[in-house]
Coordinates of C-alpha atoms and ligand atoms in Angstrom, one line a residue:
M450 CA -54.6 47.2 -40.6
S451 CA -55.8 46.3 -37.2
Y452 CA -53.2 45.8 -34.5
Q453 CA -52.7 42.5 -32.9
H454 CA -54.6 41.5 -29.9
T455 CA -54.3 38.3 -27.9
D456 CA -57.5 36.4 -28.0
P457 CA -57.4 32.9 -26.4
T458 CA -60.0 31.8 -28.8
N459 CA -57.5 32.5 -31.6
T460 CA -55.7 29.2 -32.2
Q461 CA -52.4 30.9 -33.2
D462 CA -52.4 32.9 -30.0
A463 CA -53.2 29.8 -27.9
L464 CA -50.3 28.0 -29.4
A465 CA -48.0 30.9 -28.6
A466 CA -49.1 30.9 -25.0
V467 CA -48.5 27.2 -24.7
I468 CA -45.0 27.6 -26.1
A469 CA -44.3 30.5 -23.8
E470 CA -45.4 28.4 -20.8
A471 CA -43.3 25.5 -22.0
M472 CA -40.3 27.8 -22.3
T473 CA -40.6 28.8 -18.7
I474 CA -40.7 25.1 -17.7
L475 CA -37.8 24.2 -19.9
R476 CA -35.7 27.1 -18.8
P477 CA -32.9 25.7 -16.7
P478 CA -33.2 26.3 -13.0
P479 CA -30.5 28.5 -11.5
R480 CA -27.2 26.7 -11.7
L481 CA -26.5 25.4 -8.2
S482 CA -23.5 23.5 -6.9
V483 CA -24.2 20.3 -4.9
A484 CA -23.5 22.1 -1.6
E485 CA -25.8 25.0 -2.6
W486 CA -28.5 22.5 -3.5
A487 CA -28.1 20.6 -0.3
D488 CA -28.2 23.8 1.8
R489 CA -31.5 24.9 0.1
E490 CA -33.3 21.6 -0.3
R491 CA -31.8 18.7 1.7
R492 CA -33.4 17.4 4.9
L493 CA -31.7 14.9 7.2
S494 CA -33.9 12.0 8.3
S495 CA -34.3 11.2 12.0
E496 CA -33.5 7.5 11.6
A497 CA -30.2 8.2 9.8
S498 CA -29.0 11.3 11.5
A499 CA -28.6 12.6 15.1
E500 CA -29.3 16.1 13.7
A501 CA -32.6 15.6 11.8
G502 CA -33.8 18.6 9.8
K503 CA -32.3 21.1 7.5
W504 CA -28.9 20.3 6.1
H505 CA -26.1 22.8 6.8
T506 CA -22.9 22.3 4.9
A507 CA -21.2 24.7 7.3
R508 CA -21.6 22.2 10.1
A509 CA -18.7 20.3 8.5
E510 CA -17.2 22.9 6.3
Y511 CA -14.8 20.5 4.6
Q512 CA -17.8 18.8 2.9
R513 CA -18.4 21.9 0.8
G514 CA -15.2 21.6 -1.3
I515 CA -15.8 17.9 -1.9
M516 CA -19.4 18.4 -3.0
D517 CA -18.7 21.4 -5.2
A518 CA -15.9 19.6 -7.0
I519 CA -18.5 17.0 -8.1
S520 CA -20.7 19.6 -9.7
D521 CA -17.8 21.5 -11.1
P522 CA -17.8 20.9 -14.9
L523 CA -14.0 21.0 -14.9
H524 CA -13.9 17.9 -12.8
R525 CA -14.7 14.4 -14.1
D526 CA -12.9 12.3 -11.5
V527 CA -13.3 13.0 -7.8
V528 CA -11.6 10.8 -5.2
V529 CA -12.4 11.0 -1.5
M530 CA -10.2 9.2 1.0
A531 CA -12.0 9.8 4.3
G532 CA -12.5 8.5 7.8
A533 CA -15.7 6.8 8.9
Q534 CA -17.2 9.7 10.8
V535 CA -16.8 12.7 8.6
G536 CA -20.1 12.4 6.8
K537 CA -19.0 10.8 3.6
T538 CA -22.3 8.8 3.0
E539 CA -24.2 12.1 3.3
I540 CA -22.0 13.5 0.6
V541 CA -22.9 10.6 -1.6
L542 CA -26.6 11.1 -0.8
N543 CA -26.4 14.8 -1.6
V544 CA -24.9 14.0 -5.0
I545 CA -27.7 11.6 -5.7
G546 CA -30.4 14.1 -4.5
Y547 CA -28.8 16.8 -6.7
H548 CA -28.9 14.6 -9.8
I549 CA -32.5 13.6 -9.1
A550 CA -33.9 17.1 -8.4
H551 CA -31.5 19.6 -10.1
D552 CA -29.5 18.0 -12.8
P553 CA -31.2 14.8 -13.9
A554 CA -29.0 12.0 -15.0
P555 CA -28.7 8.3 -15.1
I556 CA -26.8 7.2 -12.0
L557 CA -25.0 4.0 -11.0
I558 CA -24.2 3.4 -7.3
V559 CA -21.8 0.6 -6.5
Q560 CA -21.6 -0.8 -3.0
P561 CA -19.2 -3.6 -2.0
T562 CA -21.9 -6.2 -2.1
A563 CA -25.5 -6.5 -3.2
E564 CA -26.6 -6.8 0.4
M565 CA -24.8 -3.6 1.3
G566 CA -26.5 -2.0 -1.8
Q567 CA -29.9 -3.1 -0.4
A568 CA -29.1 -1.7 3.0
F569 CA -27.9 1.6 1.5
S570 CA -31.1 1.9 -0.6
K571 CA -33.5 1.1 2.3
D572 CA -31.7 2.7 5.2
R573 CA -30.2 5.8 3.7
L574 CA -31.6 6.6 0.2
A575 CA -35.3 5.9 0.9
P576 CA -35.4 8.2 4.0
M577 CA -33.8 11.0 2.0
L578 CA -36.3 10.6 -0.9
R579 CA -39.1 10.6 1.6
D580 CA -38.0 13.5 3.8
T581 CA -36.5 16.0 1.3
P582 CA -39.5 17.9 -0.1
Q583 CA -38.0 18.5 -3.5
L584 CA -37.3 14.8 -4.0
R585 CA -40.6 13.6 -2.6
G586 CA -42.8 12.0 -5.3
K587 CA -40.0 12.2 -7.9
V588 CA -39.2 8.5 -7.3
K589 CA -42.1 6.2 -6.8
D590 CA -42.3 4.1 -3.7
P591 CA -41.0 0.5 -4.5
R592 CA -44.0 -0.9 -2.7
S593 CA -46.3 0.7 -5.3
R594 CA -47.1 -1.5 -8.3
D595 CA -44.7 0.3 -10.6
A596 CA -42.3 -2.3 -12.0
N597 CA -39.9 0.5 -12.8
N598 CA -39.1 1.1 -9.2
T599 CA -37.4 -1.5 -6.9
T600 CA -35.0 -1.2 -4.1
M601 CA -32.1 -1.5 -6.6
H602 CA -33.5 0.5 -9.4
K603 CA -35.4 3.7 -9.2
V604 CA -36.7 5.8 -12.1
F605 CA -37.2 9.6 -11.9
P606 CA -38.0 12.2 -14.6
G607 CA -34.8 12.5 -16.7
G608 CA -32.9 9.6 -15.2
H609 CA -32.7 6.6 -13.0
V610 CA -30.7 5.4 -10.0
S611 CA -29.3 1.8 -10.2
I612 CA -27.6 0.2 -7.2
T613 CA -25.4 -2.8 -7.5
G614 CA -22.8 -4.8 -5.7
S615 CA -19.2 -4.6 -6.8
N616 CA -19.2 -8.4 -7.1
S617 CA -21.9 -8.5 -9.7
S618 CA -20.6 -8.4 -13.2
V619 CA -24.2 -8.2 -14.5
G620 CA -25.1 -5.2 -12.4
L621 CA -21.9 -3.4 -13.4
A622 CA -22.3 -4.0 -17.1
S623 CA -25.8 -2.9 -18.2
R624 CA -27.1 0.5 -19.3
P625 CA -24.9 3.6 -19.9
V626 CA -24.9 6.1 -17.0
R627 CA -23.6 9.6 -16.6
C628 CA -22.8 9.5 -12.9
V629 CA -20.9 6.6 -11.3
L630 CA -20.7 6.7 -7.5
L631 CA -18.3 4.1 -6.2
D632 CA -18.7 3.7 -2.4
E633 CA -16.2 1.9 -0.1
V634 CA -14.0 0.9 -3.1
D635 CA -11.4 -0.7 -0.7
R636 CA -13.9 -3.4 0.0
Y637 CA -14.4 -4.3 -3.6
P638 CA -13.0 -7.7 -4.9
A639 CA -10.1 -7.6 -7.4
S640 CA -12.5 -9.0 -10.0
A641 CA -16.3 -9.0 -10.4
G642 CA -16.7 -12.7 -11.1
T643 CA -14.5 -13.4 -14.1
E644 CA -15.2 -10.0 -15.7
G645 CA -12.3 -8.1 -14.2
D646 CA -11.8 -5.0 -12.1
P647 CA -15.2 -3.7 -10.9
V648 CA -14.1 -0.1 -10.9
Q649 CA -13.1 -0.3 -14.6
L650 CA -16.3 -2.1 -15.4
A651 CA -18.3 0.6 -13.8
R652 CA -16.3 3.4 -15.4
K653 CA -16.9 1.9 -18.8
R654 CA -20.6 2.5 -18.3
S655 CA -20.1 6.2 -18.4
A656 CA -17.8 6.3 -21.4
T657 CA -20.4 7.7 -23.8
F658 CA -21.2 10.8 -21.7
W659 CA -19.0 13.8 -22.4
N660 CA -20.2 15.3 -19.0
R661 CA -19.7 12.1 -17.0
K662 CA -18.8 12.1 -13.3
I663 CA -17.0 9.5 -11.4
L664 CA -16.9 9.7 -7.6
M665 CA -14.8 7.3 -5.7
V666 CA -15.2 7.2 -1.9
S667 CA -13.6 5.0 0.8
T668 CA -11.7 4.6 4.0
P669 CA -8.3 3.2 3.0
T670 CA -7.0 -0.3 4.0
N671 CA -3.5 -1.7 3.7
K672 CA -0.7 0.2 2.1
G673 CA -0.1 -1.2 -1.4
A674 CA -3.5 -2.9 -1.6
S675 CA -5.7 0.2 -1.2
R676 CA -7.6 1.3 -4.3
I677 CA -8.6 4.6 -2.8
E678 CA -5.0 5.4 -1.8
A679 CA -3.8 4.5 -5.2
S680 CA -6.3 6.8 -6.8
F681 CA -5.6 9.6 -4.3
E682 CA -1.9 9.3 -5.1
E683 CA -2.7 10.0 -8.7
S684 CA -4.8 13.1 -7.8
D685 CA -3.9 16.7 -6.9
K686 CA -4.0 15.6 -3.2
R687 CA -6.1 18.2 -1.5
H688 CA -5.8 18.6 2.2
F689 CA -7.9 20.7 4.5
F690 CA -6.0 23.6 6.1
V691 CA -7.4 25.3 9.2
P692 CA -6.2 28.5 10.9
C693 CA -5.1 28.7 14.5
E694 CA -7.2 31.2 16.4
D695 CA -4.2 32.4 18.3
C696 CA -1.5 32.7 15.7
G697 CA -3.3 32.4 12.4
H698 CA -1.0 29.6 11.2
E699 CA -2.8 27.4 8.7
Q700 CA -2.3 23.6 9.2
T701 CA -3.7 20.2 8.5
L702 CA -4.9 18.3 11.5
R703 CA -2.6 15.4 12.5
W704 CA -2.8 12.9 15.3
S705 CA 0.7 13.7 16.6
Q706 CA -0.7 17.1 17.7
V707 CA -3.5 15.6 19.8
Q708 CA -2.3 15.5 23.4
W709 CA -3.7 14.4 26.7
E710 CA -2.6 13.7 30.3
K711 CA -1.6 10.1 30.8
D712 CA -4.6 7.9 31.4
Q713 CA -7.0 10.9 31.2
P714 CA -8.5 11.0 27.7
E715 CA -11.0 13.7 28.9
T716 CA -8.0 16.1 28.9
A717 CA -7.4 15.7 25.2
V718 CA -6.7 18.9 23.2
Y719 CA -5.3 19.8 19.8
V720 CA -2.0 21.6 20.0
C721 CA -1.3 24.2 17.3
E722 CA 1.9 23.1 15.5
E723 CA 3.1 26.7 15.2
C724 CA 2.4 28.4 18.6
G725 CA 1.5 25.5 20.8
S726 CA -1.8 26.9 21.9
C727 CA -4.3 24.2 23.0
W728 CA -7.6 24.0 21.3
N729 CA -10.6 22.4 23.0
D730 CA -13.3 20.8 20.9
A731 CA -15.1 24.1 20.5
A732 CA -11.9 25.9 19.3
R733 CA -11.2 22.9 17.0
N734 CA -14.6 23.1 15.4
R735 CA -14.3 26.9 14.9
A736 CA -11.0 26.4 13.2
V737 CA -12.5 23.7 10.9
R738 CA -15.3 26.1 10.0
R739 CA -12.7 28.6 8.8
G740 CA -10.6 26.1 6.9
H741 CA -10.1 25.6 3.2
W742 CA -8.9 23.0 0.8
Q743 CA -5.5 23.3 -0.8
A744 CA -4.1 21.0 -3.5
T745 CA -0.5 19.8 -2.8
E746 CA 0.2 18.5 -6.2
E747 CA -0.5 19.6 -9.8
F748 CA -4.0 18.9 -11.1
K749 CA -3.8 16.2 -13.7
G750 CA -7.5 15.5 -14.1
V751 CA -8.4 13.9 -10.8
A752 CA -9.5 16.0 -7.8
G753 CA -8.4 14.2 -4.6
F754 CA -9.5 14.9 -1.1
H755 CA -8.2 13.5 2.2
I756 CA -10.0 14.0 5.4
N757 CA -9.5 12.3 8.7
G758 CA -11.6 12.0 11.9
I759 CA -9.8 14.8 13.7
Y760 CA -11.8 17.2 11.5
S761 CA -15.1 15.6 12.4
P762 CA -17.5 17.8 14.4
W763 CA -19.3 14.6 15.4
T764 CA -16.4 13.0 17.3
P765 CA -15.1 14.8 20.4
L766 CA -11.3 14.5 20.8
P767 CA -11.7 12.7 24.2
D768 CA -13.7 10.0 22.5
A769 CA -11.1 9.7 19.8
V770 CA -8.4 9.3 22.4
R771 CA -10.4 6.6 24.2
E772 CA -10.8 4.7 21.0
F773 CA -7.2 5.0 20.3
L774 CA -6.1 3.8 23.7
S775 CA -8.3 0.8 23.4
A776 CA -7.3 0.1 19.8
K777 CA -3.5 0.3 20.3
R778 CA -3.4 -2.7 22.5
M779 CA -3.4 -5.0 19.5
T780 CA -1.9 -4.6 16.0
E781 CA -5.2 -5.7 14.4
T782 CA -7.4 -3.1 16.2
L783 CA -4.8 -0.4 15.7
R784 CA -4.8 -1.1 12.0
V785 CA -8.6 -0.7 11.8
W786 CA -8.4 2.5 13.9
T787 CA -5.7 3.9 11.6
N788 CA -7.8 3.1 8.5
V789 CA -11.1 4.3 9.9
Y790 CA -10.3 7.3 12.1
L791 CA -7.1 8.6 10.5
A792 CA -8.1 7.6 7.0
E793 CA -4.6 6.4 6.5
S794 CA -3.5 3.1 5.0
W795 CA -1.8 0.6 7.3
E796 CA 1.7 -0.4 6.6
D797 CA 2.6 -3.8 7.9
Q798 CA 5.5 -3.7 10.3
G799 CA 8.7 -5.0 8.8
E800 CA 8.6 -3.4 5.4
R801 CA 11.9 -2.2 6.8
I802 CA 14.2 -4.3 8.9
D803 CA 15.6 -3.0 12.1
D804 CA 19.3 -3.5 11.7
Y805 CA 19.9 -2.9 15.4
A806 CA 17.6 -5.8 16.4
V807 CA 19.4 -8.1 14.0
A808 CA 22.8 -7.1 15.3
E809 CA 21.6 -7.6 18.9
R810 CA 20.9 -11.2 18.1
A811 CA 24.4 -11.9 16.8
E812 CA 26.1 -14.7 18.6
D813 CA 29.4 -16.2 19.5
Y814 CA 30.1 -18.9 16.9
G815 CA 33.0 -20.9 18.5
P816 CA 35.9 -22.1 16.4
R817 CA 34.1 -24.6 14.2
L818 CA 30.9 -24.6 12.2
D819 CA 27.6 -25.3 13.9
E820 CA 26.8 -28.9 13.6
R821 CA 23.4 -28.1 12.1
I822 CA 25.0 -26.7 9.0
L823 CA 24.6 -29.0 6.0
V824 CA 25.7 -27.0 3.0
L825 CA 27.8 -23.9 2.2
T826 CA 27.1 -21.5 -0.6
A827 CA 28.7 -18.2 -1.5
G828 CA 27.5 -14.9 -3.0
I829 CA 30.0 -12.5 -4.6
D830 CA 29.4 -8.9 -5.5
V831 CA 31.7 -7.2 -8.0
Q832 CA 32.6 -3.5 -7.5
D833 CA 35.1 -1.4 -9.4
D834 CA 37.9 -1.7 -6.8
R835 CA 36.9 -4.9 -4.9
L836 CA 35.0 -8.1 -4.6
E837 CA 32.7 -8.6 -1.6
L838 CA 31.6 -12.1 -0.7
E839 CA 29.5 -13.9 1.9
I840 CA 29.8 -17.6 2.7
M841 CA 26.5 -18.8 4.1
G842 CA 25.8 -22.1 5.8
T843 CA 22.3 -23.7 5.5
G844 CA 20.7 -26.3 7.7
Q845 CA 17.3 -28.0 7.8
A846 CA 14.3 -25.8 7.0
E847 CA 16.8 -23.3 5.6
E848 CA 18.0 -22.1 8.9
S849 CA 21.1 -20.2 8.0
W850 CA 24.5 -19.1 9.4
S851 CA 26.6 -16.3 8.0
I852 CA 30.0 -18.0 8.1
D853 CA 32.2 -15.3 6.6
Y854 CA 32.1 -12.0 5.0
R855 CA 35.1 -10.6 3.1
T856 CA 36.2 -7.7 1.1
L857 CA 38.9 -8.4 -1.4
Y858 CA 40.5 -5.3 -2.7
G859 CA 41.9 -5.1 -6.2
D860 CA 41.2 -4.5 -9.8
P861 CA 38.6 -6.9 -11.2
S862 CA 40.1 -6.6 -14.7
T863 CA 43.4 -8.2 -13.4
P864 CA 43.9 -11.9 -12.6
Q865 CA 45.2 -11.5 -9.0
L866 CA 41.8 -10.6 -7.5
W867 CA 40.2 -13.6 -9.1
Q868 CA 43.0 -15.9 -7.9
D869 CA 42.3 -14.7 -4.3
L870 CA 38.6 -15.4 -4.8
D871 CA 39.4 -18.8 -6.2
A872 CA 41.4 -19.7 -3.1
I873 CA 38.6 -18.7 -0.7
L874 CA 36.0 -20.6 -2.7
A875 CA 38.2 -23.7 -2.4
S876 CA 38.6 -23.6 1.4
K877 CA 37.5 -26.4 3.6
Y878 CA 35.5 -25.9 6.8
E879 CA 35.1 -28.4 9.7
T880 CA 31.9 -28.7 11.6
A881 CA 31.6 -29.2 15.3
D882 CA 30.5 -32.8 14.8
G883 CA 33.6 -33.5 12.7
R884 CA 32.3 -33.2 9.1
T885 CA 34.3 -31.3 6.5
L886 CA 32.3 -28.9 4.3
Q887 CA 33.3 -27.1 1.1
I888 CA 31.4 -24.5 -0.8
R889 CA 28.9 -26.4 -3.0
A890 CA 27.9 -23.5 -5.2
A891 CA 28.6 -19.8 -5.7
C892 CA 26.9 -17.0 -7.6
I893 CA 28.8 -14.0 -8.9
D894 CA 27.0 -10.9 -10.1
S895 CA 27.8 -10.3 -13.7
G896 CA 25.6 -7.3 -14.1
G897 CA 28.2 -4.6 -13.4
H898 CA 31.2 -3.3 -15.4
Y899 CA 33.2 -6.5 -15.3
T900 CA 30.9 -8.9 -17.1
K901 CA 33.7 -10.3 -19.3
A902 CA 36.0 -10.9 -16.3
V903 CA 33.2 -12.7 -14.4
Y904 CA 32.4 -14.9 -17.5
D905 CA 36.1 -15.7 -17.9
F906 CA 36.3 -16.7 -14.2
V907 CA 33.3 -18.9 -14.2
R908 CA 33.8 -20.6 -17.6
P909 CA 36.4 -23.2 -16.4
R910 CA 34.7 -23.5 -13.0
E911 CA 31.1 -24.5 -13.9
G912 CA 32.0 -28.0 -12.7
R913 CA 32.5 -26.5 -9.3
R914 CA 29.1 -24.8 -9.6
I915 CA 30.6 -21.3 -9.7
F916 CA 28.1 -19.4 -11.7
A917 CA 27.5 -16.0 -13.2
I918 CA 24.1 -14.5 -12.4
K919 CA 22.2 -11.4 -13.3
G920 CA 19.6 -10.0 -11.0
M921 CA 16.2 -8.9 -12.2
A922 CA 13.7 -6.8 -10.2
G923 CA 10.0 -7.5 -10.2
Q924 CA 7.6 -9.6 -8.1
D925 CA 6.8 -12.0 -10.9
R926 CA 10.4 -13.1 -11.3
P927 CA 11.1 -16.6 -9.8
V928 CA 13.9 -16.9 -7.3
V929 CA 16.0 -18.6 -10.0
S930 CA 15.3 -19.1 -13.7
R931 CA 16.6 -21.8 -16.0
P932 CA 20.1 -20.7 -17.2
T933 CA 20.7 -19.6 -20.7
R934 CA 23.9 -19.7 -22.8
N935 CA 22.8 -16.9 -25.0
N936 CA 25.5 -14.5 -23.9
I937 CA 28.8 -13.3 -25.2
G938 CA 30.7 -15.7 -22.9
K939 CA 28.5 -18.7 -23.9
I940 CA 28.5 -19.6 -20.2
R941 CA 25.5 -20.8 -18.2
L942 CA 24.0 -17.5 -17.0
F943 CA 21.3 -17.7 -14.3
T944 CA 18.8 -15.0 -13.7
L945 CA 17.8 -14.3 -10.0
G946 CA 14.5 -12.8 -9.1
V947 CA 16.0 -10.4 -6.6
D948 CA 12.8 -9.0 -5.2
N949 CA 11.5 -12.4 -4.3
I950 CA 14.8 -13.3 -2.6
K951 CA 14.8 -10.0 -0.7
D952 CA 11.2 -10.7 0.5
L953 CA 12.5 -14.0 1.7
I954 CA 15.5 -12.5 3.5
F955 CA 13.4 -9.7 5.1
S956 CA 10.8 -12.1 6.4
R957 CA 13.5 -14.3 7.8
L958 CA 15.5 -11.5 9.4
R959 CA 12.3 -10.7 11.3
L960 CA 12.3 -14.1 13.0
Q961 CA 13.3 -13.8 16.6
S962 CA 14.1 -17.4 17.6
E963 CA 16.1 -20.2 16.2
G964 CA 14.4 -22.7 14.0
P965 CA 13.1 -22.8 10.4
G966 CA 14.4 -19.9 8.4
Y967 CA 16.2 -18.2 11.2
C968 CA 19.3 -16.3 10.3
H969 CA 22.4 -16.6 12.6
F970 CA 25.2 -14.0 12.5
P971 CA 28.5 -13.9 14.3
N972 CA 28.9 -11.2 16.9
D973 CA 32.2 -10.0 15.4
R974 CA 30.5 -8.3 12.4
P975 CA 30.7 -4.5 12.5
D976 CA 27.4 -2.5 12.7
E977 CA 28.0 -1.4 9.1
Y978 CA 27.4 -5.0 8.0
F979 CA 23.9 -5.0 9.5
K980 CA 23.1 -1.6 8.2
Q981 CA 23.9 -2.8 4.7
L982 CA 21.8 -5.9 5.2
A983 CA 18.8 -3.8 6.1
S984 CA 19.6 -1.3 3.3
S985 CA 16.5 -1.7 1.3
E986 CA 12.9 -0.7 1.9
K987 CA 9.8 -1.9 0.0
I988 CA 7.7 1.0 -1.1
V989 CA 5.2 2.0 -3.7
T990 CA 7.3 3.3 -6.6
K991 CA 4.7 3.5 -9.4
Y992 CA 1.2 2.8 -10.4
H993 CA 0.0 0.5 -13.1
K994 CA -3.6 0.7 -14.1
G995 CA -4.4 2.3 -10.8
F996 CA -2.7 -0.4 -8.8
P997 CA 0.4 0.4 -6.7
R998 CA 3.6 -1.5 -7.6
R999 CA 5.8 -2.0 -4.7
E1000 CA 9.5 -2.3 -5.1
F1001 CA 12.6 -2.5 -3.1
V1002 CA 14.6 0.7 -3.1
K1003 CA 18.0 1.3 -1.6
T1004 CA 17.9 3.3 1.6
R1005 CA 21.7 3.6 1.7
T1006 CA 24.3 3.9 -1.1
R1007 CA 26.2 0.8 0.0
N1008 CA 24.3 -2.4 0.2
E1009 CA 26.8 -5.1 -0.8
A1010 CA 26.0 -7.2 2.3
L1011 CA 22.4 -7.6 1.1
D1012 CA 23.4 -8.3 -2.4
C1013 CA 25.9 -11.0 -1.3
R1014 CA 23.2 -12.7 0.8
V1015 CA 20.8 -12.5 -2.2
Y1016 CA 23.4 -14.3 -4.4
A1017 CA 24.3 -16.9 -1.7
I1018 CA 20.6 -17.8 -1.5
G1019 CA 20.5 -17.9 -5.3
A1020 CA 23.3 -20.4 -5.2
L1021 CA 21.4 -22.5 -2.7
A1022 CA 18.3 -22.3 -5.0
I1023 CA 20.3 -23.5 -8.0
L1024 CA 21.5 -26.5 -6.0
N1025 CA 17.9 -27.4 -5.3
L1026 CA 18.8 -29.8 -2.4
N1027 CA 16.6 -31.9 -0.2
L1028 CA 17.9 -30.6 3.1
D1029 CA 16.1 -33.3 5.1
S1030 CA 17.8 -36.2 3.3
L1031 CA 21.1 -34.2 3.5
A1032 CA 20.6 -34.1 7.3
E1033 CA 20.0 -37.8 7.5
R1034 CA 23.2 -38.4 5.5
A1035 CA 25.2 -36.1 7.7
A1036 CA 23.9 -37.9 10.8
R1037 CA 24.9 -41.3 9.3
Q1038 CA 28.3 -40.0 8.4
V1039 CA 29.0 -38.7 11.9
K1040 CA 28.0 -42.1 13.3
E1041 CA 30.2 -44.0 10.9
D1042 CA 33.2 -41.8 11.6
R1043 CA 32.9 -42.1 15.3
P1044 CA 31.0 -45.3 16.2
G1045 CA 29.6 -45.2 19.6
A1046 CA 30.2 -41.5 20.0
P1047 CA 27.2 -39.4 21.1
Q1048 CA 25.8 -37.5 18.1
K1049 CA 26.1 -34.2 19.7
Q1050 CA 29.4 -33.0 21.0
P1051 CA 30.5 -29.6 22.4
P1052 CA 32.5 -27.8 19.8
R1053 CA 36.2 -28.6 20.0
H1054 CA 38.7 -25.8 19.8
H1055 CA 40.7 -25.9 16.6
A1056 CA 42.9 -22.9 16.5
A1057 CA 44.4 -23.8 13.2
R1058 CA 41.1 -23.6 11.4
R1059 CA 40.6 -20.1 12.6
G1060 CA 42.7 -18.9 9.7
N1061 CA 39.8 -19.3 7.4
F1062 CA 37.5 -17.2 9.6
V1063 CA 39.5 -14.0 9.7
N1064 CA 36.9 -11.3 9.3
G1065 CA 37.7 -9.6 6.0
W1066 CA 35.5 -6.6 6.7
R1067 CA 37.2 -3.3 6.5
Ligands
ZN512 ZN1 -1.2 28.7 16.7

C-alpha cells in the first residue's frame, strides 16, 4: 500500500485543496465590536470632518460604549439621546461600515425626509465608502451603470443599504432588514402617510431576524412630544460618569456646574461638584477620556444612552457659554439650545402655576359684584368632615371672578350640613350696576364617600340646576358629557373631563391682564387658597406604545380649591350659555331699570349685602 501524496493532477486532491481554501475564506473574521472595527478600519473624510484621517474612538471616549452596545449580541434595542455636536452621525456611519465590511446584513436607514436621506447618502455615506479602504469597492458607485446601486439603495456582498424618509410609507414597508437605523426620530411625523407610526413600520421590517438590531438616535424636542425621550425613559438610562482629577469623584456633566465671570465667556470652566476644583477644557477632555457609562435603571431590553454637549471634545466651553448667552434672550432660541446642546427636552413654561404670581394679582372687589359679571355658578367638594365651595362669576369671553369660597364644617351624612349649603346656594347677589344675580347652576362631587347623601340632596333640586357630578381623568374626556340616570339614585349624573378643565384653568391662571379668560380673585383670600389652586402639575406619568401620557398629579395633599373651581366651570359648561346675548340682555335691563342713567356707575356701598361675602376660609 503506497502512502498518500498530494498531486495537483489528482482530481480528488484538487477538490480537497479547493475546499480547504474555501474554508479559509468562509472562516469568520475575528469578532470585532463596532468600536474595534472603527479603530482598525475607519477613515474620516476631509469634507465631512475637521480631523480627516484615521478614526480614534478615544477622541470622544463616550462613543465607545454606544457603538459596542450595538454590536453586543445581548442588545437588540439601542437608544441614543444626544446633543448635536457629540459625533452621533459618525456613530451611525460606523455601524453602517461595520455591517458592510465585517458583519454583512441588510440595513435600513430612516431619515426624517427623503431629501435628508439623499443628503445623508451623498454627503456622509458616500465619502466614508470612498475613503475607508476596507469599504472601497464593496459598494459600486451609483454613477456606474449598475441598476442595483443608487443614492438610496446600495448593494454589497451579503447585504444592502436602503435609505428612506420617515414620511414615505413605501420606503418603510418593503424588504426585510436585520438592522434598522432610525436617525433624528424626533423629526419624524406621527404617521407615514396613512400607514401609521414610521418607527413601528420600520421596526416591523426586522421582525423575521432573530439577531435584529434597532438603533434610535436623536436630539430631543418638547417634553411629552419627544420620541427619543420616551424611548430613553423605557431604557436602562445610561449616563457617562467622569472622574475629577483632583478628588477622584465620579460625576455626570451638568450645565449648572459650568461657570464664568459675568460677560466673560472666555473664563468658562467646569466646576467639580464634589471638591469645587475648576477644570479648563484640557482637564475636562482628560476627565471625559477616563469616563465610563453607568446604567441608572434596571435593564429591561433597551440600552439607553444620554450624552450632552458638555462632554464634546469639539465644543470648547467658552463657545458653549457664548451660544447660551445669545440663546437665552428668547424662549424660542433657548428651547433649541436646550434640545441641541444639553440634549434635554424642553418643558413649556406654565406646566406648573406660580401661586404667588396669581395671589399678587388679587384685587379689592368692593361691596358689590363687578358689573361685568353675567352669571354665577358654584362648585362643591365633599370631604369627610366638611363641604368646600366656590361661587364663581362669569362675564363675556369667560372672564371670571371668584366671588366666595367657603368651608362648611359638619358631617355630610347628617342633614344640617346640607341645609347650610342649600341656604348659601339660594343667596342673592347685587351687581354694581343694580342687577340681582342668583346661582344659576351648581355641581357637587359625588365621587367620594357620600355619594348617597349627594344624590339625596340634588334629587329634589334638579329644577334649580344643582347637579351631582363625577370627575374623570384623561385628555380625551370632554369638559362635560351628556348626563346619565343609570345610577343608584336615578338622578341626572354628569361626568366632567377634569383634565381638560384643569388645562383650561391653568392656561387662564397664566393670563396677566384683564380680558377674555382672565381670572379675578379678591385680595382677602389666604395664601393657602392660591397654593391649593396651583396644587397640580402636569407630568408624564406613563407610556403607551412608546408615547408619553401626561396627566395632572397633585403636588399637595389638599387641593379642594382647584376641585371647586373645576366643578364651578363644569356647572357653567352644563348651562351652555351664550354670554354675548346675556351681556346684551343685562345692558338692556340696566337701561330699563334706570332710564337715562349712565350705563357704568361706580360701585355703591351696600354694607348689608356684605353678609353674604364673609370669607368662610379657615
Ligand atoms: Zn473634584
